CSV table of N, CA and C in Angstrom, one decimal:
chain,number,residue,atom,x,y,z
I,1,MET,N,-43.5,16.3,32.6
I,1,MET,CA,-44.3,16.1,33.8
I,1,MET,C,-43.6,15.2,34.8
I,2,SER,N,-44.1,15.0,35.9
I,2,SER,CA,-43.5,14.2,37.0
I,2,SER,C,-43.6,12.7,36.6
I,3,ASP,N,-42.7,11.9,37.3
I,3,ASP,CA,-42.7,10.5,37.1
I,3,ASP,C,-44.0,9.8,37.6
I,4,VAL,N,-44.5,10.4,38.7
I,4,VAL,CA,-45.8,9.8,39.2
I,4,VAL,C,-46.8,10.8,38.8
I,5,GLY,N,-47.8,10.4,38.1
I,5,GLY,CA,-48.8,11.3,37.6
I,5,GLY,C,-50.2,10.6,37.5
I,6,ASP,N,-51.1,11.4,37.1
I,6,ASP,CA,-52.4,10.9,36.8
I,6,ASP,C,-52.7,11.5,35.4
I,7,ALA,N,-53.0,10.6,34.5
I,7,ALA,CA,-53.2,11.0,33.1
I,7,ALA,C,-54.2,12.1,32.9
I,8,GLY,N,-55.4,12.0,33.6
I,8,GLY,CA,-56.4,13.1,33.5
I,8,GLY,C,-55.9,14.4,34.0
I,9,TYR,N,-55.2,14.4,35.2
I,9,TYR,CA,-54.7,15.6,35.8
I,9,TYR,C,-53.6,16.2,34.9
I,10,ASP,N,-52.7,15.3,34.4
I,10,ASP,CA,-51.6,15.8,33.6
I,10,ASP,C,-52.1,16.4,32.3
I,11,GLU,N,-53.2,15.9,31.8
I,11,GLU,CA,-53.8,16.5,30.6
I,11,GLU,C,-54.4,17.9,30.9
I,12,LEU,N,-55.0,18.0,32.1
I,12,LEU,CA,-55.4,19.4,32.5
I,12,LEU,C,-54.3,20.3,32.6
I,13,LEU,N,-53.2,19.9,33.2
I,13,LEU,CA,-52.0,20.8,33.3
I,13,LEU,C,-51.5,21.2,31.9
I,14,GLU,N,-51.5,20.2,31.0
I,14,GLU,CA,-51.0,20.6,29.6
I,14,GLU,C,-52.0,21.6,29.0
I,15,ALA,N,-53.3,21.4,29.2
I,15,ALA,CA,-54.2,22.3,28.6
I,15,ALA,C,-54.1,23.7,29.2
I,16,ILE,N,-53.9,23.8,30.5
I,16,ILE,CA,-53.6,25.1,31.2
I,16,ILE,C,-52.4,25.8,30.6
I,17,ASP,N,-51.3,25.0,30.4
I,17,ASP,CA,-50.1,25.5,29.8
I,17,ASP,C,-50.3,26.0,28.4
I,18,ALA,N,-51.2,25.4,27.7
I,18,ALA,CA,-51.5,25.8,26.3
I,18,ALA,C,-52.5,27.0,26.3
I,19,GLY,N,-53.0,27.4,27.4
I,19,GLY,CA,-54.0,28.4,27.5
I,19,GLY,C,-55.4,28.0,27.2
I,20,ASP,N,-55.6,26.6,27.4
I,20,ASP,CA,-56.9,26.0,27.1
I,20,ASP,C,-57.4,25.3,28.3
I,21,GLY,N,-57.3,25.9,29.5
I,21,GLY,CA,-57.8,25.2,30.7
I,21,GLY,C,-59.3,24.8,30.6
I,22,TYR,N,-59.7,23.8,31.3
I,22,TYR,CA,-61.1,23.3,31.2
I,22,TYR,C,-61.5,22.7,32.5
I,23,TYR,N,-62.8,22.5,32.6
I,23,TYR,CA,-63.3,21.7,33.7
I,23,TYR,C,-64.3,20.7,33.0
I,24,LEU,N,-64.8,19.8,33.8
I,24,LEU,CA,-65.8,18.8,33.3
I,24,LEU,C,-67.2,19.2,33.8
I,25,GLU,N,-68.2,19.0,32.9
I,25,GLU,CA,-69.6,19.3,33.3
I,25,GLU,C,-70.4,18.2,32.8
I,26,CYS,N,-71.3,17.7,33.7
I,26,CYS,CA,-72.2,16.7,33.4
I,26,CYS,C,-73.5,17.2,32.8
I,27,GLU,N,-74.4,16.3,32.3
I,27,GLU,CA,-75.7,16.8,31.7
I,27,GLU,C,-76.5,17.6,32.7
I,28,ASN,N,-76.3,17.5,34.0
I,28,ASN,CA,-77.1,18.2,35.0
I,28,ASN,C,-76.4,19.5,35.4
I,29,GLU,N,-75.3,19.9,34.6
I,29,GLU,CA,-74.6,21.1,34.8
I,29,GLU,C,-73.8,21.2,36.1
I,30,HIS,N,-73.4,20.0,36.6
I,30,HIS,CA,-72.5,20.0,37.8
I,30,HIS,C,-71.1,20.1,37.2
I,31,GLY,N,-70.2,20.9,37.8
I,31,GLY,CA,-68.9,21.0,37.4
I,31,GLY,C,-67.9,20.2,38.3
I,32,SER,N,-66.8,19.7,37.7
I,32,SER,CA,-65.8,19.1,38.5
I,32,SER,C,-64.5,19.2,37.7
I,33,LEU,N,-63.4,18.8,38.3
I,33,LEU,CA,-62.1,18.9,37.7
I,33,LEU,C,-61.6,17.5,37.3
I,34,PRO,N,-60.9,17.4,36.3
I,34,PRO,CA,-60.4,16.0,35.9
I,34,PRO,C,-59.4,15.5,37.0
I,35,PRO,N,-59.2,14.3,37.0
I,35,PRO,CA,-59.8,13.2,36.2
I,35,PRO,C,-61.1,12.8,36.8
I,36,ARG,N,-62.1,12.6,35.9
I,36,ARG,CA,-63.4,12.1,36.3
I,36,ARG,C,-64.0,11.3,35.1
I,37,ARG,N,-64.6,10.2,35.5
I,37,ARG,CA,-65.4,9.4,34.5
I,37,ARG,C,-66.9,9.5,34.9
I,38,VAL,N,-67.1,9.9,36.1
I,38,VAL,CA,-68.5,10.0,36.7
I,38,VAL,C,-68.6,11.3,37.4
I,39,CYS,N,-69.7,11.9,37.3
I,39,CYS,CA,-70.0,13.2,38.1
I,39,CYS,C,-70.0,12.8,39.5
I,40,PRO,N,-69.2,13.5,40.4
I,40,PRO,CA,-69.2,13.2,41.8
I,40,PRO,C,-70.5,13.7,42.5
I,41,HIS,N,-71.3,14.5,41.8
I,41,HIS,CA,-72.5,15.1,42.4
I,41,HIS,C,-73.7,14.2,42.2
I,42,CYS,N,-73.8,13.7,41.0
I,42,CYS,CA,-75.1,13.0,40.6
I,42,CYS,C,-74.8,11.6,40.0
I,43,GLY,N,-73.6,11.3,39.7
I,43,GLY,CA,-73.3,9.9,39.2
I,43,GLY,C,-73.4,9.8,37.7
I,44,SER,N,-73.7,10.9,37.0
I,44,SER,CA,-73.9,10.9,35.5
I,44,SER,C,-72.6,10.6,34.9
I,45,THR,N,-72.7,9.8,33.8
I,45,THR,CA,-71.5,9.5,33.0
I,45,THR,C,-71.4,10.3,31.7
I,46,ASP,N,-72.4,11.2,31.5
I,46,ASP,CA,-72.4,12.0,30.4
I,46,ASP,C,-71.7,13.3,30.7
I,47,ILE,N,-70.4,13.3,30.5
I,47,ILE,CA,-69.5,14.4,30.9
I,47,ILE,C,-68.8,15.0,29.7
I,48,GLU,N,-68.7,16.3,29.7
I,48,GLU,CA,-67.9,17.0,28.6
I,48,GLU,C,-67.0,18.0,29.1
I,49,GLU,N,-66.0,18.4,28.4
I,49,GLU,CA,-65.1,19.4,28.7
I,49,GLU,C,-65.7,20.8,28.4
I,50,VAL,N,-65.5,21.7,29.4
I,50,VAL,CA,-66.0,23.1,29.2
I,50,VAL,C,-64.8,24.0,29.5
I,51,SER,N,-64.6,25.0,28.7
I,51,SER,CA,-63.4,25.9,28.9
I,51,SER,C,-63.6,26.7,30.2
I,52,LEU,N,-62.5,26.8,30.9
I,52,LEU,CA,-62.5,27.7,32.1
I,52,LEU,C,-62.7,29.1,31.6
I,53,PRO,N,-63.4,29.9,32.4
I,53,PRO,CA,-63.5,31.3,32.1
I,53,PRO,C,-62.1,32.0,32.1
I,54,ASP,N,-62.0,33.1,31.4
I,54,ASP,CA,-60.6,33.8,31.3
I,54,ASP,C,-60.1,34.1,32.7
I,55,ALA,N,-61.0,34.5,33.7
I,55,ALA,CA,-60.5,34.9,35.0
I,55,ALA,C,-61.4,34.2,36.0
I,56,GLY,N,-60.9,34.0,37.2
I,56,GLY,CA,-61.6,33.5,38.4
I,56,GLY,C,-61.4,34.5,39.5
I,57,GLU,N,-62.1,34.2,40.6
I,57,GLU,CA,-62.1,35.1,41.8
I,57,GLU,C,-61.5,34.4,43.0
I,58,VAL,N,-60.5,35.0,43.6
I,58,VAL,CA,-59.9,34.5,44.8
I,58,VAL,C,-61.0,34.4,45.9
I,59,VAL,N,-61.2,33.2,46.5
I,59,VAL,CA,-62.2,33.1,47.6
I,59,VAL,C,-61.5,32.7,48.9
I,60,ALA,N,-60.3,32.3,48.9
I,60,ALA,CA,-59.5,32.0,50.1
I,60,ALA,C,-58.0,32.0,49.7
I,61,HIS,N,-57.2,32.4,50.7
I,61,HIS,CA,-55.8,32.4,50.5
I,61,HIS,C,-55.1,32.2,51.9
I,62,THR,N,-53.8,31.7,51.7
I,62,THR,CA,-53.0,31.6,52.9
I,62,THR,C,-51.5,31.6,52.4
I,63,LYS,N,-50.6,31.9,53.3
I,63,LYS,CA,-49.2,31.9,53.0
I,63,LYS,C,-48.6,30.7,53.6
I,64,VAL,N,-47.9,29.9,52.8
I,64,VAL,CA,-47.2,28.7,53.3
I,64,VAL,C,-45.8,29.0,53.7
I,65,HIS,N,-45.4,28.8,54.9
I,65,HIS,CA,-44.1,29.0,55.4
I,65,HIS,C,-43.3,27.7,55.6
I,66,VAL,N,-44.1,26.6,55.9
I,66,VAL,CA,-43.5,25.3,56.1
I,66,VAL,C,-44.1,24.3,55.1
I,67,PRO,N,-43.4,24.2,53.9
I,67,PRO,CA,-44.0,23.4,52.8
I,67,PRO,C,-43.5,21.9,52.9
I,68,THR,N,-44.1,21.1,52.0
I,68,THR,CA,-43.5,19.8,51.8
I,68,THR,C,-42.2,19.9,51.2
I,69,PRO,N,-41.3,18.9,51.3
I,69,PRO,CA,-40.0,18.9,50.8
I,69,PRO,C,-39.9,19.3,49.3
I,70,ARG,N,-41.0,18.9,48.5
I,70,ARG,CA,-41.0,19.2,47.1
I,70,ARG,C,-41.1,20.7,46.8
I,71,PHE,N,-41.6,21.5,47.7
I,71,PHE,CA,-41.7,22.9,47.5
I,71,PHE,C,-40.8,23.7,48.5
I,72,SER,N,-39.8,23.1,49.1
I,72,SER,CA,-39.0,23.7,50.1
I,72,SER,C,-38.3,25.0,49.6
I,73,GLU,N,-37.9,25.0,48.3
I,73,GLU,CA,-37.2,26.2,47.8
I,73,GLU,C,-38.1,27.3,47.4
I,74,ASP,N,-39.4,27.0,47.3
I,74,ASP,CA,-40.3,28.1,46.9
I,74,ASP,C,-40.9,28.8,48.1
I,75,ALA,N,-40.7,28.3,49.3
I,75,ALA,CA,-41.3,28.9,50.5
I,75,ALA,C,-40.6,30.2,50.9
I,76,PRO,N,-41.3,31.2,51.5
I,76,PRO,CA,-42.8,31.2,51.6
I,76,PRO,C,-43.4,31.5,50.3
I,77,TYR,N,-44.7,31.0,50.1
I,77,TYR,CA,-45.4,31.3,48.9
I,77,TYR,C,-46.9,31.4,49.3
I,78,ASN,N,-47.7,32.0,48.4
I,78,ASN,CA,-49.1,32.2,48.6
I,78,ASN,C,-49.9,31.1,47.9
I,79,VAL,N,-50.9,30.6,48.5
I,79,VAL,CA,-51.8,29.6,47.9
I,79,VAL,C,-53.2,30.2,48.0
I,80,VAL,N,-53.9,30.1,46.8
I,80,VAL,CA,-55.2,30.6,46.8
I,80,VAL,C,-56.2,29.5,46.3
I,81,ILE,N,-57.4,29.7,46.6
I,81,ILE,CA,-58.5,28.9,46.0
I,81,ILE,C,-59.3,29.9,45.2
I,82,VAL,N,-59.5,29.6,43.9
I,82,VAL,CA,-60.1,30.5,42.9
I,82,VAL,C,-61.4,29.9,42.4
I,83,ASP,N,-62.4,30.7,42.5
I,83,ASP,CA,-63.8,30.3,42.1
I,83,ASP,C,-64.0,30.6,40.6
I,84,TYR,N,-64.4,29.6,39.9
I,84,TYR,CA,-64.7,29.8,38.4
I,84,TYR,C,-66.2,29.6,38.2
I,85,GLY,N,-67.0,29.7,39.2
I,85,GLY,CA,-68.4,29.4,39.1
I,85,GLY,C,-68.8,28.0,39.3
I,86,GLN,N,-68.6,27.1,38.3
I,86,GLN,CA,-68.9,25.7,38.5
I,86,GLN,C,-67.8,24.9,39.3
I,87,VAL,N,-66.6,25.4,39.3
I,87,VAL,CA,-65.5,24.7,40.0
I,87,VAL,C,-64.6,25.7,40.7
I,88,GLN,N,-63.8,25.2,41.6
I,88,GLN,CA,-62.8,25.9,42.3
I,88,GLN,C,-61.5,25.2,42.0
I,89,LEU,N,-60.4,26.0,41.8
I,89,LEU,CA,-59.1,25.5,41.5
I,89,LEU,C,-58.1,26.1,42.5
I,90,THR,N,-57.2,25.3,43.0
I,90,THR,CA,-56.2,25.7,44.0
I,90,THR,C,-54.8,25.8,43.3
I,91,GLY,N,-54.0,26.8,43.7
I,91,GLY,CA,-52.7,26.9,43.1
I,91,GLY,C,-51.9,28.1,43.8
I,92,GLN,N,-50.7,28.3,43.4
I,92,GLN,CA,-49.9,29.3,43.9
I,92,GLN,C,-50.2,30.7,43.3
I,93,LEU,N,-50.2,31.7,44.0
I,93,LEU,CA,-50.4,33.1,43.5
I,93,LEU,C,-49.1,33.8,43.5
I,94,VAL,N,-48.7,34.3,42.3
I,94,VAL,CA,-47.5,35.0,42.1
I,94,VAL,C,-47.7,36.4,41.4
I,95,GLY,N,-46.7,37.2,41.5
I,95,GLY,CA,-46.8,38.5,40.8
I,95,GLY,C,-47.6,39.5,41.5
I,96,ILE,N,-47.7,39.4,42.8
I,96,ILE,CA,-48.5,40.4,43.6
I,96,ILE,C,-47.9,40.6,45.0
I,97,ASP,N,-48.0,41.7,45.5
I,97,ASP,CA,-47.6,42.0,46.9
I,97,ASP,C,-48.5,41.4,47.8
I,98,ASP,N,-48.0,40.8,48.9
I,98,ASP,CA,-48.9,40.1,49.9
I,98,ASP,C,-50.0,41.0,50.4
I,99,ASN,N,-49.7,42.3,50.6
I,99,ASN,CA,-50.8,43.2,51.1
I,99,ASN,C,-51.9,43.5,50.1
I,100,ASP,N,-51.7,43.1,48.8
I,100,ASP,CA,-52.7,43.3,47.8
I,100,ASP,C,-53.6,42.1,47.5
I,101,ILE,N,-53.3,41.0,48.2
I,101,ILE,CA,-54.1,39.8,48.1
I,101,ILE,C,-55.4,40.0,48.9
I,102,THR,N,-56.6,39.9,48.2
I,102,THR,CA,-57.9,40.1,48.8
I,102,THR,C,-58.8,39.1,48.2
I,103,HIS,N,-59.8,38.7,49.0
I,103,HIS,CA,-60.9,37.9,48.5
I,103,HIS,C,-61.6,38.8,47.4
I,104,GLY,N,-62.0,38.2,46.3
I,104,GLY,CA,-62.6,38.9,45.2
I,104,GLY,C,-61.6,39.3,44.2
I,105,LEU,N,-60.3,39.2,44.4
I,105,LEU,CA,-59.3,39.5,43.4
I,105,LEU,C,-59.5,38.7,42.2
I,106,ASP,N,-59.5,39.3,41.0
I,106,ASP,CA,-59.6,38.6,39.7
I,106,ASP,C,-58.2,38.1,39.3
I,107,VAL,N,-58.1,36.8,39.0
I,107,VAL,CA,-56.8,36.2,38.6
I,107,VAL,C,-57.0,35.3,37.4
I,108,THR,N,-55.9,35.1,36.7
I,108,THR,CA,-55.9,34.1,35.6
I,108,THR,C,-54.9,33.0,35.9
I,109,VAL,N,-55.2,31.9,35.3
I,109,VAL,CA,-54.4,30.7,35.6
I,109,VAL,C,-53.4,30.5,34.5
I,110,GLN,N,-52.2,29.9,35.0
I,110,GLN,CA,-51.2,29.5,34.0
I,110,GLN,C,-50.4,28.4,34.7
I,111,LEU,N,-49.4,27.9,34.0
I,111,LEU,CA,-48.6,26.8,34.6
I,111,LEU,C,-47.3,27.3,35.0
I,112,GLY,N,-46.8,27.1,36.2
I,112,GLY,CA,-45.5,27.5,36.6
I,112,GLY,C,-44.7,26.2,36.9
I,113,ASP,N,-43.5,26.3,37.5
I,113,ASP,CA,-42.7,25.2,37.9
I,113,ASP,C,-42.2,25.3,39.3
I,114,ALA,N,-42.2,24.2,40.0
I,114,ALA,CA,-41.7,24.2,41.4
I,114,ALA,C,-40.2,24.4,41.2
I,115,THR,N,-39.6,25.3,42.0
I,115,THR,CA,-38.2,25.6,41.9
I,115,THR,C,-37.3,24.4,42.1
I,116,LYS,N,-37.5,23.6,43.1
I,116,LYS,CA,-36.7,22.4,43.5
I,116,LYS,C,-36.8,21.3,42.5
I,117,THR,N,-38.0,21.0,42.1
I,117,THR,CA,-38.2,19.8,41.2
I,117,THR,C,-38.4,20.1,39.8
I,118,GLY,N,-38.8,21.3,39.4
I,118,GLY,CA,-39.2,21.6,38.1
I,118,GLY,C,-40.5,21.1,37.6
I,119,GLU,N,-41.2,20.5,38.6
I,119,GLU,CA,-42.5,19.9,38.3
I,119,GLU,C,-43.5,21.0,38.0
I,120,PRO,N,-44.5,20.8,37.2
I,120,PRO,CA,-45.5,21.8,36.9
I,120,PRO,C,-46.4,22.1,38.1
I,121,VAL,N,-46.7,23.4,38.2
I,121,VAL,CA,-47.6,23.8,39.4
I,121,VAL,C,-48.6,24.8,38.8
I,122,VAL,N,-49.9,24.5,39.2
I,122,VAL,CA,-50.9,25.5,38.9
I,122,VAL,C,-50.6,26.8,39.5
I,123,THR,N,-50.6,27.9,38.8
I,123,THR,CA,-50.2,29.2,39.2
I,123,THR,C,-51.2,30.2,38.8
I,124,PHE,N,-51.4,31.2,39.6
I,124,PHE,CA,-52.3,32.3,39.3
I,124,PHE,C,-51.6,33.6,39.3
I,125,VAL,N,-52.0,34.5,38.4
I,125,VAL,CA,-51.5,35.9,38.4
I,125,VAL,C,-52.7,36.8,38.4
I,126,PRO,N,-52.5,38.0,38.9
I,126,PRO,CA,-53.6,39.0,38.9
I,126,PRO,C,-54.0,39.2,37.4
I,127,ALA,N,-55.3,39.3,37.2
I,127,ALA,CA,-55.8,39.4,35.8
I,127,ALA,C,-55.3,40.7,35.2
I,128,GLY,N,-54.9,40.6,34.0
I,128,GLY,CA,-54.3,41.8,33.3
I,128,GLY,C,-52.8,41.9,33.3
I,129,LYS,N,-52.2,41.0,34.0
I,129,LYS,CA,-50.7,41.0,34.1
I,129,LYS,C,-50.1,40.0,33.2
């Protein structure tokens, strides 16, 4: 993992890499992503890990042509927001032609690496690939 990190987020990345991605849910069924000690919706401290569904749905996408220096060797690349019902997760979309990216596309999450730094990157691929 990177030198600068957040333990809760790094744990989420490790779980995604192991195929065990999760989100957090409070007693009132509000979903959020780690790191959290308190539900950002209601303030509940009764939070537990819930497995991410096998696939999510693309609800927004864009193509990045001018990235931060950390991702300079990856550009251009596609970034998507994926809806999992209780939470949304953002990451790079790979393994698909630009013309085939649509809202409603089913995707699965995995962990990739930034080309320049080798740092872990949340990555999505079309479901079934």
